Coordinates of C-alpha atoms in Angstrom, one line a residue:
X376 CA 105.9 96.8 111.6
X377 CA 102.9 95.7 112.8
X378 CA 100.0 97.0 115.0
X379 CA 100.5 95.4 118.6
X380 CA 98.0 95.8 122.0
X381 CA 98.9 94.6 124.7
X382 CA 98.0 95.1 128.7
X383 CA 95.0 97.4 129.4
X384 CA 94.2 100.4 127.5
X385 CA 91.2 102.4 127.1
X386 CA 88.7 102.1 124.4
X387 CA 89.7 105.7 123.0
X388 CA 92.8 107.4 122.8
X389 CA 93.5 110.5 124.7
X390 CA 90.4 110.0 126.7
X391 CA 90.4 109.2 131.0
X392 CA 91.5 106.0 131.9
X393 CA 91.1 105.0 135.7
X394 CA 92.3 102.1 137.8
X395 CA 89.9 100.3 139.4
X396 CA 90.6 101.8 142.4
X397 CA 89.7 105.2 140.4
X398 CA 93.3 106.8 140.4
X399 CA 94.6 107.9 136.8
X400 CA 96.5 106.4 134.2
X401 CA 98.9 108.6 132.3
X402 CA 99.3 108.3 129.1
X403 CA 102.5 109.4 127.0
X404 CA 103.2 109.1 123.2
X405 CA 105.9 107.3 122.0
X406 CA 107.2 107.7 118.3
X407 CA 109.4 109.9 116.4
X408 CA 109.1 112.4 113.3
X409 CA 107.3 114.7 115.1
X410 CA 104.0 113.7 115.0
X411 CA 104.0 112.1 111.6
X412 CA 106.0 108.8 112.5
X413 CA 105.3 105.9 113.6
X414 CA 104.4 105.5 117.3
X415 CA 103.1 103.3 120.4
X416 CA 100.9 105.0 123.1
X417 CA 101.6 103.6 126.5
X418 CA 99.4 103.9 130.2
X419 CA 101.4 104.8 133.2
X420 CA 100.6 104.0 136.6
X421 CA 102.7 107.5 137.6
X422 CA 103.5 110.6 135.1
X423 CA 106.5 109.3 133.7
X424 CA 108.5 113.0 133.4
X425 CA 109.3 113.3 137.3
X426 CA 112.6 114.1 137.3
X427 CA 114.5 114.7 140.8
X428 CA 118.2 115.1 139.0
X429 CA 120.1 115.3 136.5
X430 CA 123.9 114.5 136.7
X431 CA 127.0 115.7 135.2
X432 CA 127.3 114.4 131.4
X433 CA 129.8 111.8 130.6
X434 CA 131.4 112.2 126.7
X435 CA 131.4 109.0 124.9
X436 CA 132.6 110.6 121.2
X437 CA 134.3 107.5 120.2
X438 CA 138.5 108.5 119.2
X439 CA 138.8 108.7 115.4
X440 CA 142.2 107.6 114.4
X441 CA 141.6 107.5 110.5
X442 CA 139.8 109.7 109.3
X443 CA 139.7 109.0 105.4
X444 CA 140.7 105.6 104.8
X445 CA 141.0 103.5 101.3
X446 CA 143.2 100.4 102.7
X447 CA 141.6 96.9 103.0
X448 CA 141.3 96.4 106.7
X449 CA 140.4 93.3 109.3
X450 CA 139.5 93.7 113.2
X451 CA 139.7 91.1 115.4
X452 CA 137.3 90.8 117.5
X453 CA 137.9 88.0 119.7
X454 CA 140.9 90.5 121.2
X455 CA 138.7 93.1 122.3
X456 CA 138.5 93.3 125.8
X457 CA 135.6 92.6 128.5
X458 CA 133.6 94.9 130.1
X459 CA 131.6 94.1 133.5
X460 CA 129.6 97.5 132.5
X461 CA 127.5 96.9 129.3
X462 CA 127.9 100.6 128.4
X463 CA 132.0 100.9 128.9
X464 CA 131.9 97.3 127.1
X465 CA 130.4 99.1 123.8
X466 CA 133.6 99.5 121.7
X467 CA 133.1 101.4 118.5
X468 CA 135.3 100.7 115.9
X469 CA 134.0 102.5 113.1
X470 CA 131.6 105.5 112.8
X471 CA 130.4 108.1 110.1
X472 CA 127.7 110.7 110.4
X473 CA 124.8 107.8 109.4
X474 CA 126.3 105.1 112.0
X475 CA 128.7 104.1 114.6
X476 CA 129.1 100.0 114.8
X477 CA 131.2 97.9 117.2
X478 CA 131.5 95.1 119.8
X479 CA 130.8 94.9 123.0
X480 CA 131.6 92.0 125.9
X481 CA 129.9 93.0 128.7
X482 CA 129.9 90.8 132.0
X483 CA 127.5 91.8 134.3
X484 CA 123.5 92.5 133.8
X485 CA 122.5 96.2 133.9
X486 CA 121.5 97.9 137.4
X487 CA 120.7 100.6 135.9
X488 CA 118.2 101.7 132.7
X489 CA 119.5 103.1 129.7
X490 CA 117.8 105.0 126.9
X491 CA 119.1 105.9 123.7
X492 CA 117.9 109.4 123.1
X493 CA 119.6 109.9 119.7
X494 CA 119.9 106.9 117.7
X495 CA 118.0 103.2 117.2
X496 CA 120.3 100.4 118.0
X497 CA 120.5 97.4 116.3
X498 CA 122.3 94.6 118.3
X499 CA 123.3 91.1 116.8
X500 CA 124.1 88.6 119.2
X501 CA 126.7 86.4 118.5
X502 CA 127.3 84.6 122.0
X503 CA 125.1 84.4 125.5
X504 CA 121.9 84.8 126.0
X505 CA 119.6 87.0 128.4
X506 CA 116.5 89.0 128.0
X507 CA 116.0 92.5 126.6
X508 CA 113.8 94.3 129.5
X509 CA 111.9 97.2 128.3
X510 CA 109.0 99.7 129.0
X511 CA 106.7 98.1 126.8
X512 CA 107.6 94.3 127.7
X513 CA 110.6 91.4 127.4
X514 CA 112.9 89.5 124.8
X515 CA 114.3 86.9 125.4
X516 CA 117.6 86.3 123.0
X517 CA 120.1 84.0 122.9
X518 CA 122.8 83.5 119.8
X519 CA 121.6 84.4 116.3
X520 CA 118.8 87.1 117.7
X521 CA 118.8 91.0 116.2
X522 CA 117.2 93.2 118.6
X523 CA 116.4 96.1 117.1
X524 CA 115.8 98.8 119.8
X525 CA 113.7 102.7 118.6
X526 CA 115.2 105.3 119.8
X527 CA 114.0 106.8 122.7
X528 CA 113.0 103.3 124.6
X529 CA 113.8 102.5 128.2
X530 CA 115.3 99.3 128.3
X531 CA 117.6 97.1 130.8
X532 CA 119.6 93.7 129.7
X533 CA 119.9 91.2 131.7
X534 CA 122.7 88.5 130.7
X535 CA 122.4 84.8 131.8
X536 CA 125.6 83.5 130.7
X537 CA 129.3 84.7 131.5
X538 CA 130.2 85.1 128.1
X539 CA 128.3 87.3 126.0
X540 CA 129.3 88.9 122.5
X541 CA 127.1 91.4 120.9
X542 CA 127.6 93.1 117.7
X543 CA 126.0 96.6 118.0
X544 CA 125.2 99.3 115.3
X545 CA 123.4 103.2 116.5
X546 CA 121.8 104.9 113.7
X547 CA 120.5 108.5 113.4
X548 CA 117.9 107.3 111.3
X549 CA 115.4 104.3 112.0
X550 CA 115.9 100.6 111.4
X551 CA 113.2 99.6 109.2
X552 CA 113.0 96.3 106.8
X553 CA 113.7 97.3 102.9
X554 CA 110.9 98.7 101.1
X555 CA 111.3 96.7 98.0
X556 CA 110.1 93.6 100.6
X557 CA 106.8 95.9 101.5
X558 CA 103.4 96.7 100.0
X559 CA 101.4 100.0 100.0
X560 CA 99.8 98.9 103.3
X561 CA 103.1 98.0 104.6
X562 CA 103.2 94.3 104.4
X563 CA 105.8 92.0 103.4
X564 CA 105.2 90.6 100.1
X565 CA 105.2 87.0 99.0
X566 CA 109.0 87.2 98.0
X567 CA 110.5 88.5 100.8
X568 CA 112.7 86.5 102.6
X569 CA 111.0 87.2 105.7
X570 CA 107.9 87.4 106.9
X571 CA 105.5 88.7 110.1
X572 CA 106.0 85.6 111.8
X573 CA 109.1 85.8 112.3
X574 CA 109.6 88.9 113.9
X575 CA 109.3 88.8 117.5
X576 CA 107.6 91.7 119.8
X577 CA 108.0 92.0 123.2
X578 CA 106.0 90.1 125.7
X579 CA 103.8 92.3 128.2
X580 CA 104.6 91.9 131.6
X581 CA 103.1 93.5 135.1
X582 CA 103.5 96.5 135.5
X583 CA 106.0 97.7 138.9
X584 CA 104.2 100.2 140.9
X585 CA 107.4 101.8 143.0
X586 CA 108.4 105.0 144.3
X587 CA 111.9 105.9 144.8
X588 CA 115.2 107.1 143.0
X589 CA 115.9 104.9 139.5
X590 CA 118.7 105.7 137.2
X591 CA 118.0 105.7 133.9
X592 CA 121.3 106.5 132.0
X593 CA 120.1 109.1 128.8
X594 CA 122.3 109.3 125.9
X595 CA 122.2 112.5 123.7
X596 CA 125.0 113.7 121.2
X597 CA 127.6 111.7 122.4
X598 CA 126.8 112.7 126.2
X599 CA 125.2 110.5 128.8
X600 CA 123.8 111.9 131.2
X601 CA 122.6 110.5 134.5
X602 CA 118.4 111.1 135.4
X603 CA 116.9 110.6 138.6
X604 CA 113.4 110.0 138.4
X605 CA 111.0 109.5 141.4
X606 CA 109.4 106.3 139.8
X607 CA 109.7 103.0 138.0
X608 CA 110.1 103.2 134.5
X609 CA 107.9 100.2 134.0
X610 CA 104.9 101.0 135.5
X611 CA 102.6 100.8 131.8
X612 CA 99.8 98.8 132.6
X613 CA 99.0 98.6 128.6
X614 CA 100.1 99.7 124.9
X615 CA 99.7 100.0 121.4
X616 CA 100.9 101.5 118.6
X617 CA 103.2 100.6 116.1
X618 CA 106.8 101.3 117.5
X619 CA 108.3 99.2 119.6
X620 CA 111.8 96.9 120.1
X621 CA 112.1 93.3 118.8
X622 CA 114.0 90.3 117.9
X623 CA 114.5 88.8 114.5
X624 CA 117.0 85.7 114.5
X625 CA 119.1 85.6 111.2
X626 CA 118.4 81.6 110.9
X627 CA 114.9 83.1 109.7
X628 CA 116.0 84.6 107.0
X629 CA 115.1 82.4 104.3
X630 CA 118.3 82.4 101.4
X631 CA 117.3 84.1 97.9
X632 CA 119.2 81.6 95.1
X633 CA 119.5 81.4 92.0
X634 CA 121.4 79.5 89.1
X635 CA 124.7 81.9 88.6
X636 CA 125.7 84.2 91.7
X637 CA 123.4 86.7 92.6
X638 CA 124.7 90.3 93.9
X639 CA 124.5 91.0 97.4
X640 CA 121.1 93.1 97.7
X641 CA 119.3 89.3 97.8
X642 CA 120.9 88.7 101.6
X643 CA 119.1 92.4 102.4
X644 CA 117.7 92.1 105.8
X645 CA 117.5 96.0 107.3
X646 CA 117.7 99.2 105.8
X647 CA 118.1 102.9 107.2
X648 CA 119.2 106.7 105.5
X649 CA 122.6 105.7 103.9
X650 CA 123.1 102.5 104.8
X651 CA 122.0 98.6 104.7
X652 CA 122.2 95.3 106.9
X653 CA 122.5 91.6 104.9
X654 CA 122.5 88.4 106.9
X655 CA 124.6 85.5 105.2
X656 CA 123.3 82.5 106.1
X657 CA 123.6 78.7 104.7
X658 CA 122.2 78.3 101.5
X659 CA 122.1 76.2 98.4
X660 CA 125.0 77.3 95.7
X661 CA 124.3 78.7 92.6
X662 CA 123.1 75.4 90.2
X663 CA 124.2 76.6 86.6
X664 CA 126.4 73.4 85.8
X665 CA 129.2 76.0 85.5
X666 CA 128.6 78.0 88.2
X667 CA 131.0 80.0 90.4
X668 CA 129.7 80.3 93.6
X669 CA 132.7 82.8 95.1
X670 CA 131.4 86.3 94.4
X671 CA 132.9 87.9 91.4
X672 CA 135.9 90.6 91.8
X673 CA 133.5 94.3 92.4
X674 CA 134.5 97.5 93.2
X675 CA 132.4 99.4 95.9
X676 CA 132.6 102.4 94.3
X677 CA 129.3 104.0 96.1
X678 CA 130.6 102.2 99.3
X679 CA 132.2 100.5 102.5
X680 CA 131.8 97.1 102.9
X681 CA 131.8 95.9 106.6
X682 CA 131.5 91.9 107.6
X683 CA 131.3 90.2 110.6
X684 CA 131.9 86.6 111.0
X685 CA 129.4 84.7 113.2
X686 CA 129.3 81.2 112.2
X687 CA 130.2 78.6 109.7
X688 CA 133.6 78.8 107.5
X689 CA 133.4 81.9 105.1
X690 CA 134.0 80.7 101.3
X691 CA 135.3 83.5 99.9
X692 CA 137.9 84.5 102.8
X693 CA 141.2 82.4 103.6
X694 CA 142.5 82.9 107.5
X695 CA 139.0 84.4 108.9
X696 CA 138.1 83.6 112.8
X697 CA 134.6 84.3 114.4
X698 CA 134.1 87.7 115.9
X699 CA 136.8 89.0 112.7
X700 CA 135.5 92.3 111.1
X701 CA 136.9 93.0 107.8
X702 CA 136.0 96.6 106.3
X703 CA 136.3 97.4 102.1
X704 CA 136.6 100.8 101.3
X705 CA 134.7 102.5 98.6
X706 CA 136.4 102.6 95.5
X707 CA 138.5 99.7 96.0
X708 CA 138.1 96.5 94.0
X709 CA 138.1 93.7 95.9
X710 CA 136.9 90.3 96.2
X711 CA 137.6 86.5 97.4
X712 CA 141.3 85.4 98.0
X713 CA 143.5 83.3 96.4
X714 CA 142.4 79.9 95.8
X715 CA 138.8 80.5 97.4
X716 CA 137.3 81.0 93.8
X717 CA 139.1 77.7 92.6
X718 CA 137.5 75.9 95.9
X719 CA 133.7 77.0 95.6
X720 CA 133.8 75.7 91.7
X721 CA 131.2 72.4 92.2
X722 CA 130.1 72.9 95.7
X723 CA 126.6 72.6 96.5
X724 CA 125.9 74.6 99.9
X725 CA 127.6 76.6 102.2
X726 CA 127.1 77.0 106.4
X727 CA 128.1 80.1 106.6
X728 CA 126.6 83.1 108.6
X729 CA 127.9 86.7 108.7
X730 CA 126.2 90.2 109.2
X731 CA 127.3 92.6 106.7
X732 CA 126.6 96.5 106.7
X733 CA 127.3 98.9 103.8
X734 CA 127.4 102.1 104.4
X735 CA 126.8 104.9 101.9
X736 CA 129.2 107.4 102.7
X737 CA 133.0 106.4 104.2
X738 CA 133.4 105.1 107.5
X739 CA 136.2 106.7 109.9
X740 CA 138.3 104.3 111.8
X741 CA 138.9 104.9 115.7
X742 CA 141.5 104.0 118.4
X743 CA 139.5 101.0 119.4
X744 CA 139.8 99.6 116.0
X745 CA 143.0 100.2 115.7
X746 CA 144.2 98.2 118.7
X747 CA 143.1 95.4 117.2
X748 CA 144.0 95.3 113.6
X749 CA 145.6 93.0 111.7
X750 CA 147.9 94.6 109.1
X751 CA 148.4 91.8 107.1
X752 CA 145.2 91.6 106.1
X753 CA 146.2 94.4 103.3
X754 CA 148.2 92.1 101.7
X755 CA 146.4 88.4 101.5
X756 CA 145.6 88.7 98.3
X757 CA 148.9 88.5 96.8
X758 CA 149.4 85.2 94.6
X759 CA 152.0 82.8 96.3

C-alpha cells in the first residue's frame, strides 16, 4: 500500500486542529497490530465513540455440515438464493479457522452501516455495479472490481443495478499483495503483474455533519451486534495513513507466460496467514511448439483448491457455468477432464477469468453449500 492524504489535516499529528469556526477536530487512529501495523489517521467533526446503545447480538456462525472432507466437490452458484438484505444475502459455503468464503445476491442498497470488527473482506464482483461508501471516501465498482475492505472500516454499499453477484472472502488475518511482488520499501517490483496504478483508493468526499441515531451493524466472533451512535459516521474532514479500502479490477492483472505451462503461483494476486488469491484471466498459451496448455495432473497435498468461474469458457473443465465453485481437497490428485487436455494441444489463447483461493489448512463444508451441490461432479472424470 501506499501513503494517501486526502481532505484537511493538520500539519502535525496528534497536535490541535480547529475548524474555522474554532470548534475541534477529533482525531482517531485507525490500523491494526496494536500499534505496530499499518494505519490511517482520520479528523472528526464529532468524537466518533458516542455510543447511545447497544442491541442484542445476532449469531451468524455459518452451519458446518462436513467437517473433514476429501471428495471433489462443485457448488452452483447461480442457485443460490437472493437476498434484499446485503448481510442475510452473504452465504458462506466454506470456512476454516484462516477464512470463510461465499456468495452473496443482495437486492437492495444498505440503510444501515456495517463494520467488520474481526476480519478484512475481500469481495469480487462478478455482476452489478454500485459504489463502496466508507469513512475515509467512495468506490465506485462495477463487474471485475476486488474491493478489499481492512477490518475495522465503516462502510455502506450502495447497489445500482437489480442484479448483483458478489463473491466474498473474511479473513482473520490482512489482505495484502504477495511479498515476492514487493521491495524493502514496499514497492512493487518491475515483474510484478501489477503495479500502483492500478490499485484504486477511495475518493474523498464532504464530510456529513449530523446528529441523531445511526446504525452501524458491528460484527465480532460470529455476533453482530446493533450500535447506536449519536453521530454520522462520516463526518472526517481529512486523512492519511496507509490503511484504507480499495478496488483492484482482475482485467489489470497483467498474465505471467511462458513457453511450457507454468504452475499456478504466476496468477498470484492476494495473499494472507494460510491462504492465497490468483486471478485467471485471458492470456497467451504456453509457445513451446509442443506445448500443453491444460495444467498437468497435481496433487494438493499442502492444500484446498477453490475456483470460481467469472467469465470466459474454462479450458481445463468440461460442464462448468458462471457463478460454479468447484473445491479440491488436499491430498487429492486431480486435474483437467476428459478430453480437455486433448483440446488445449495447439491453441494460442484463452478468455477465461476465474478467482481461485487456496487455503493452507482444510476447508469445512456448511449447509449452504450443501444445498447447492452437484454430486456428479465426483465422478466427471471417468473415461467414457
Amino acid at each position: 500500500m501506499r501513503y494517501i492524504q486526502q481532505g484537511n489535516i493538520p500539519h502535525k499529528r496528534h497536535t490541535v486542529f480547529k475548524s474555522p469556526e474554532g470548534n475541534y477536530y477529533y482525531e482517531q487512529l485507525f490500523g491494526t497490530e496494536g500499534f505496530s501495523g499499518v494505519s490511517s489517521l482520520l479528523y472528526h467533526i464529532h468524537r466518533p465513540t458516542q455510543i447511545k446503545s447497544i442491541g442484542t447480538p445476532k449469531d451468524v456462525s455459518p452451519k458446518i455440515a462436513i467437517e473433514k472432507n476429501v471428495t471433489p466437490r462443485m457448488f452452483k452458484g447461480g442457485k443460490i438464493q437472493a437476498e434484499d438484505d446485503f448481510l442475510d444475502s452473504r452465504k458462506i459455503l466454506m470456512v476454516n479457522n484462516d477464512l470463510m468464503m461465499g456468495l452473496a445476491k443482495p437486492k437492495k442498497s444498505m440503510d444501515y452501516f456495517y463494520k467488520n470488527g474481526h476480519h478484512d473482506e475481500l469481495f469480487f464482483v462478478h455482476e452489478g455495479n454500485g459504489t463502496l461508501k466508507t469513512f475515509v471516501g467512495e468506490i465506485p465498482f462495477a463487474a471485475g472490481d476486488y474491493l478489499i475492505i481492512p477490518r475495522g472500516t465503516i462502510y455502506q454499499m450502495e447497489f445500482n443495478t437489480e442484479n448483483t453477484v458478489l463473491f466474498f472472502l473474511e479473513a482473520a488475518s490482512p489482505i495484502t499483495t504477495p511479498k515476492r511482488y514487493r521491495n524493502e520499501y514496499g514497492q512493487l517490483l518491475e515483474h510484478s503483474p501489477f503495479c500502483e496504478r492500478d490499485i484504486v483508493p477511495p475518493t474523498f468526499v464532504p464530510p456529513i455533519d449530523e446528529k441523531g441515531e445511526f446504525l452501524i451493524k458491528v460484527k465480532k466472533d460470529n455476533l453482530i451486534w446493533d450500535f447506536i451512535y449519536a453521530t454520522h459516521p462520516f463526518d472526517v474532514v481529512g486523512w492519511d495513513g496507509y490503511f484504507y479500502p480499495y478496488k483492484f479490477n482482475i482485467k489489470d492483472f497483467e498474465p505471467i507466460t511462458g513457453r511450457v505451462h507454468l504452475p499456478p503461483p504466476i496468477h498470484q494476486n492476494f495473499e494472507a496467514h494460510n491462504f492465497v488469491v490468483c486471478s485467471f484471466v485471458a492470456r497467451m498459451y504456453d509457445y513451446h511448439p509442443l506445448a500443453v496448455p491444460a495444467p498437468y495432473n497435481h496433487s494438493n497435498i499442502d492444500s484446498d483448491e477453490v475456483l470460481f468461474y467469472t467469465e470466459g469458457d474454462f479450458m481445463s473443465r468440461n460442464h462448468i457455468d458462471l457463478m460454479d465453485f468447484t473445491l479440491h481437497p488436499g491430498g487429492i490428485v486431480h486435474g483437467p477432464h476428459p478430453g480437455a487436455m486433448e483440446r488445449s494441444i495447439g491453441k494460442k489463447s484463452t478468455e477465461e477469468y476465474a478467482v481461485m483461493v487456496d487455503p493452507f489448512r482444510p476447508l469445512k463444508i456448511t449447509e449452504e453449500a450443501m444445498k447447492i451441490e452437484d454430486p456428479t461432479y465426483l465422478t466427471s472424470w471417468l473415461e467414457e
